[in-house]
Amino acid sequence: MTAVQGTAVEITTPDGTVDAYLAAPDDSTPRPAVLFYMDAFGLRPHLRSMADRLASAGYAVLVPNVFYRFGPAPVVELPDFINPAERPEIIGQLGPAARTLTPEGAMRDAAFYLDWLAASPLTTDGPVGVTGYCMGAGLALRTAGTHADRVAAAAGFHGAYLATDAPDSPHLLADRVTAELYFGHADQDSTNPAEQIDRLEKSLTAAGVRHRSEVYAGAHHGFTQADTAMYGAEASERHWTALLELLGRTL
């Protein structure tokens, strides 16, 4: 593990300015780039600490506030620790921000994130890795399918609504993916039930995508998020092992 420098950065898009966080080893040596997609609670101290941990393994990690059209992070006031009793109200408050992010807009944004990373002196040339959490897992899969020539690996953890009946469900991009994928599903997750996990698995297999999909027994939606009551230490550490192994063999 190496020392890390974290910096607030801004990325300009036609729809506005994205506030983001960049974490990278503090030796100024170019490193493989990783695009890190937030969960619904957004860019906050815990996600910055996750980006720092990933950067300490030798990566330049960009965490954009994908709700930037609604406002800078945090887009709603968050407690230091999110309890189950507070969760529904917070999710409700986040609804207007979430509605500003369409699949089409998210993938336009992804091109700007990838361009920004490619232009940074802190990143090496070549394709990037992508990781996402909760809603970010779907964004990671969409990015791998939409920008296939630029993504070498993509991972999603406790992903939400990855393989629904909707005509724009993320799993429908499987046949465009060339990256290696990994998914760590929570088995206690109403946003990603067993039938959707199975549908995602079948679509990736049918498309010939290199992938591994695992269900974490006893894990809840949000198991990587230590500032919430859904956190599971064992599942979170398992996620770190899987993510670092994926990035280590692809970037």
Short mmCIF file of C-alpha atoms in Angstrom, two decimals:
data_model
loop_
_atom_site.label_atom_id
_atom_site.label_comp_id
_atom_site.label_asym_id
_atom_site.label_seq_id
_atom_site.Cartn_x
_atom_site.Cartn_y
_atom_site.Cartn_z
CA MET A 1 0.00 0.00 0.00
CA THR A 2 1.22 3.50 -0.85
CA ALA A 3 0.42 6.96 0.48
CA VAL A 4 -2.46 8.67 -1.30
CA GLN A 5 -3.30 12.21 -2.33
CA GLY A 6 -7.00 13.08 -2.55
CA THR A 7 -8.17 16.10 -4.50
CA ALA A 8 -11.48 17.75 -5.34
CA VAL A 9 -11.75 18.19 -9.13
CA GLU A 10 -14.29 19.51 -11.61
CA ILE A 11 -15.29 18.09 -14.99
CA THR A 12 -17.15 20.19 -17.53
CA THR A 13 -20.01 18.68 -19.54
CA PRO A 14 -22.66 20.30 -21.75
CA ASP A 15 -25.11 19.88 -18.86
CA GLY A 16 -22.95 21.55 -16.22
CA THR A 17 -19.93 21.08 -14.02
CA VAL A 18 -19.41 17.76 -12.28
CA ASP A 19 -17.89 17.92 -8.81
CA ALA A 20 -15.70 14.86 -8.29
CA TYR A 21 -13.01 13.36 -6.13
CA LEU A 22 -9.69 12.06 -7.44
CA ALA A 23 -7.52 9.77 -5.35
CA ALA A 24 -4.08 8.66 -6.53
CA PRO A 25 -0.72 7.64 -5.08
CA ASP A 26 1.10 10.79 -4.00
CA ASP A 27 4.29 10.04 -5.96
CA SER A 28 2.90 11.62 -9.17
CA THR A 29 3.65 8.42 -11.11
CA PRO A 30 0.99 7.63 -13.76
CA ARG A 31 -1.24 4.76 -12.69
CA PRO A 32 -4.04 2.72 -14.30
CA ALA A 33 -7.31 4.62 -14.11
CA VAL A 34 -10.46 3.47 -12.33
CA LEU A 35 -13.86 5.14 -12.68
CA PHE A 36 -15.74 4.69 -9.39
CA TYR A 37 -19.53 5.05 -9.50
CA MET A 38 -21.24 6.12 -6.31
CA ASP A 39 -24.20 4.56 -4.55
CA ALA A 40 -27.44 6.53 -4.20
CA PHE A 41 -26.27 8.36 -1.07
CA GLY A 42 -23.57 9.95 -3.17
CA LEU A 43 -20.14 11.46 -2.86
CA ARG A 44 -19.36 11.75 0.85
CA PRO A 45 -16.55 10.96 3.31
CA HIS A 46 -17.05 7.18 3.21
CA LEU A 47 -16.83 7.00 -0.59
CA ARG A 48 -13.71 9.16 -0.48
CA SER A 49 -12.18 6.71 1.99
CA MET A 50 -13.05 3.82 -0.32
CA ALA A 51 -11.43 5.64 -3.25
CA ASP A 52 -8.35 6.27 -1.10
CA ARG A 53 -8.09 2.57 -0.25
CA LEU A 54 -8.35 1.63 -3.91
CA ALA A 55 -5.79 4.27 -4.88
CA SER A 56 -3.39 2.95 -2.24
CA ALA A 57 -3.29 -0.31 -4.22
CA GLY A 58 -1.83 1.59 -7.17
CA TYR A 59 -4.67 3.21 -9.10
CA ALA A 60 -5.86 6.68 -10.03
CA VAL A 61 -9.51 6.70 -8.95
CA LEU A 62 -12.17 9.18 -10.06
CA VAL A 63 -15.46 9.40 -8.13
CA PRO A 64 -17.91 11.77 -9.88
CA ASN A 65 -21.08 13.14 -8.34
CA VAL A 66 -23.42 11.71 -10.95
CA PHE A 67 -26.28 13.83 -9.55
CA TYR A 68 -24.46 17.05 -10.46
CA ARG A 69 -27.41 18.27 -12.54
CA PHE A 70 -29.35 18.57 -9.28
CA GLY A 71 -26.50 20.15 -7.35
CA PRO A 72 -23.10 19.56 -5.77
CA ALA A 73 -22.56 16.76 -3.27
CA PRO A 74 -24.02 16.09 -0.85
CA VAL A 75 -27.25 16.72 -2.74
CA VAL A 76 -29.24 16.18 0.48
CA GLU A 77 -28.12 16.48 4.08
CA LEU A 78 -26.82 13.16 5.36
CA PRO A 79 -26.17 12.01 8.92
CA ASP A 80 -22.75 10.63 9.78
CA PHE A 81 -24.38 7.20 10.09
CA ILE A 82 -27.54 6.16 8.22
CA ASN A 83 -29.88 4.07 10.36
CA PRO A 84 -32.75 1.96 9.02
CA ALA A 85 -35.31 4.36 10.51
CA GLU A 86 -33.81 7.28 8.59
CA ARG A 87 -33.18 5.45 5.35
CA PRO A 88 -36.67 5.71 3.73
CA GLU A 89 -36.85 9.46 4.29
CA ILE A 90 -33.36 10.00 2.85
CA ILE A 91 -34.14 7.83 -0.18
CA GLY A 92 -37.29 9.87 -0.71
CA GLN A 93 -35.34 13.11 -0.57
CA LEU A 94 -32.90 11.73 -3.14
CA GLY A 95 -35.67 10.94 -5.62
CA PRO A 96 -35.59 14.30 -7.44
CA ALA A 97 -31.81 14.10 -7.81
CA ALA A 98 -31.97 10.53 -9.12
CA ARG A 99 -34.55 11.53 -11.71
CA THR A 100 -32.07 13.97 -13.27
CA LEU A 101 -29.91 11.01 -14.34
CA THR A 102 -31.26 9.14 -17.36
CA PRO A 103 -29.40 6.20 -18.91
CA GLU A 104 -28.67 8.35 -21.97
CA GLY A 105 -27.38 11.25 -19.89
CA ALA A 106 -25.30 8.92 -17.72
CA MET A 107 -23.52 7.48 -20.74
CA ARG A 108 -22.87 10.92 -22.23
CA ASP A 109 -21.35 11.80 -18.88
CA ALA A 110 -19.28 8.61 -18.89
CA ALA A 111 -17.54 9.73 -22.08
CA PHE A 112 -16.48 12.94 -20.35
CA TYR A 113 -15.27 11.04 -17.26
CA LEU A 114 -13.21 8.72 -19.46
CA ASP A 115 -11.83 11.64 -21.47
CA TRP A 116 -10.88 13.45 -18.28
CA LEU A 117 -9.06 10.40 -16.95
CA ALA A 118 -7.27 9.86 -20.27
CA ALA A 119 -6.02 13.46 -20.22
CA SER A 120 -4.82 13.37 -16.61
CA PRO A 121 -1.05 13.21 -16.08
CA LEU A 122 -1.76 10.82 -13.20
CA THR A 123 -3.09 8.05 -15.45
CA THR A 124 -1.43 5.62 -17.81
CA ASP A 125 -2.49 5.13 -21.41
CA GLY A 126 -4.92 2.35 -22.18
CA PRO A 127 -8.36 1.15 -21.10
CA VAL A 128 -9.71 1.74 -17.62
CA GLY A 129 -11.41 -0.21 -14.88
CA VAL A 130 -14.87 0.66 -13.59
CA THR A 131 -16.48 -0.21 -10.28
CA GLY A 132 -19.93 0.72 -8.99
CA TYR A 133 -22.11 0.30 -5.93
CA CYS A 134 -25.89 0.10 -5.61
CA MET A 135 -27.15 2.18 -8.59
CA GLY A 136 -23.49 2.55 -9.57
CA ALA A 137 -23.29 -1.14 -10.45
CA GLY A 138 -25.78 -0.55 -13.24
CA LEU A 139 -23.78 2.47 -14.38
CA ALA A 140 -20.63 0.33 -14.44
CA LEU A 141 -22.35 -2.28 -16.62
CA ARG A 142 -23.78 0.41 -18.92
CA THR A 143 -20.35 2.00 -19.27
CA ALA A 144 -18.75 -1.32 -20.15
CA GLY A 145 -21.37 -1.85 -22.85
CA THR A 146 -21.52 1.70 -24.19
CA HIS A 147 -17.79 2.44 -24.16
CA ALA A 148 -16.52 -1.07 -24.74
CA ASP A 149 -13.31 0.03 -26.45
CA ARG A 150 -12.29 2.02 -23.37
CA VAL A 151 -13.12 -0.38 -20.52
CA ALA A 152 -11.00 -3.43 -19.67
CA ALA A 153 -12.81 -4.44 -16.49
CA ALA A 154 -16.03 -3.57 -14.69
CA ALA A 155 -17.37 -4.63 -11.32
CA GLY A 156 -20.64 -4.09 -9.50
CA PHE A 157 -21.47 -4.69 -5.85
CA HIS A 158 -24.90 -4.92 -4.23
CA GLY A 159 -26.23 -3.69 -7.56
CA ALA A 160 -29.80 -2.48 -7.93
CA TYR A 161 -32.17 -3.27 -10.82
CA LEU A 162 -29.48 -4.79 -13.04
CA ALA A 163 -31.75 -7.09 -15.05
CA THR A 164 -35.33 -5.87 -15.03
CA ASP A 165 -38.11 -6.11 -17.61
CA ALA A 166 -37.55 -2.48 -18.62
CA PRO A 167 -36.56 -1.85 -22.26
CA ASP A 168 -33.43 -0.02 -21.09
CA SER A 169 -32.34 -2.48 -18.40
CA PRO A 170 -28.53 -2.56 -18.01
CA HIS A 171 -28.27 -6.28 -18.76
CA LEU A 172 -29.48 -5.71 -22.32
CA LEU A 173 -26.07 -4.25 -23.15
CA ALA A 174 -24.35 -7.59 -22.46
CA ASP A 175 -23.72 -8.33 -26.13
CA ARG A 176 -21.66 -5.13 -26.46
CA VAL A 177 -19.34 -5.80 -23.54
CA THR A 178 -15.73 -6.78 -24.21
CA ALA A 179 -14.42 -6.18 -20.67
CA GLU A 180 -14.11 -8.80 -17.97
CA LEU A 181 -16.90 -8.38 -15.42
CA TYR A 182 -17.43 -9.26 -11.77
CA PHE A 183 -20.61 -8.95 -9.74
CA GLY A 184 -20.91 -9.41 -5.99
CA HIS A 185 -24.61 -9.68 -5.16
CA ALA A 186 -26.23 -9.47 -1.74
CA ASP A 187 -28.63 -12.29 -1.06
CA GLN A 188 -30.72 -10.03 1.22
CA ASP A 189 -31.53 -7.45 -1.44
CA SER A 190 -35.02 -6.53 -2.60
CA THR A 191 -33.58 -4.35 -5.40
CA ASN A 192 -31.82 -7.35 -6.96
CA PRO A 193 -33.88 -10.50 -6.39
CA ALA A 194 -32.79 -13.99 -7.37
CA GLU A 195 -34.68 -13.91 -10.67
CA GLN A 196 -32.80 -10.79 -11.75
CA ILE A 197 -29.46 -12.29 -10.72
CA ASP A 198 -30.31 -15.34 -12.83
CA ARG A 199 -31.39 -13.18 -15.78
CA LEU A 200 -28.14 -11.21 -15.63
CA GLU A 201 -26.09 -14.39 -15.47
CA LYS A 202 -27.86 -15.90 -18.45
CA SER A 203 -27.48 -12.75 -20.54
CA LEU A 204 -23.74 -12.50 -19.83
CA THR A 205 -23.21 -16.19 -20.55
CA ALA A 206 -25.21 -16.04 -23.79
CA ALA A 207 -23.17 -13.04 -24.92
CA GLY A 208 -19.88 -14.81 -24.21
CA VAL A 209 -18.80 -12.18 -21.67
CA ARG A 210 -15.89 -13.13 -19.42
CA HIS A 211 -17.43 -12.77 -16.01
CA ARG A 212 -17.91 -14.07 -12.51
CA SER A 213 -21.09 -13.53 -10.56
CA GLU A 214 -21.26 -14.43 -6.88
CA VAL A 215 -23.99 -14.18 -4.27
CA TYR A 216 -22.71 -13.16 -0.83
CA ALA A 217 -24.66 -15.17 1.73
CA GLY A 218 -26.10 -13.11 4.57
CA ALA A 219 -25.15 -9.80 2.94
CA HIS A 220 -27.56 -6.89 2.70
CA HIS A 221 -27.95 -4.23 0.04
CA GLY A 222 -25.22 -1.71 0.83
CA PHE A 223 -22.83 -4.18 2.47
CA THR A 224 -19.75 -2.13 1.48
CA GLN A 225 -21.02 1.09 3.03
CA ALA A 226 -19.60 1.39 6.54
CA ASP A 227 -21.54 4.59 7.27
CA THR A 228 -24.84 2.69 7.04
CA ALA A 229 -26.51 -0.03 9.09
CA MET A 230 -26.40 -2.31 6.03
CA TYR A 231 -22.63 -2.71 6.26
CA GLY A 232 -21.16 -6.18 6.56
CA ALA A 233 -17.45 -6.31 7.36
CA GLU A 234 -16.89 -9.83 6.01
CA ALA A 235 -18.76 -9.17 2.77
CA SER A 236 -17.00 -5.84 2.34
CA GLU A 237 -13.56 -7.41 2.66
CA ARG A 238 -14.60 -10.12 0.22
CA HIS A 239 -15.54 -7.36 -2.21
CA TRP A 240 -12.11 -5.74 -1.88
CA THR A 241 -10.40 -9.05 -2.62
CA ALA A 242 -12.52 -9.66 -5.72
CA LEU A 243 -12.16 -6.10 -7.01
CA LEU A 244 -8.39 -5.94 -6.61
CA GLU A 245 -7.97 -9.36 -8.24
CA LEU A 246 -10.06 -8.24 -11.23
CA LEU A 247 -8.17 -4.99 -11.69
CA GLY A 248 -4.83 -6.67 -11.12
CA ARG A 249 -5.28 -9.10 -13.99
CA THR A 250 -6.88 -6.67 -16.46
CA LEU A 251 -5.19 -3.27 -16.08
#
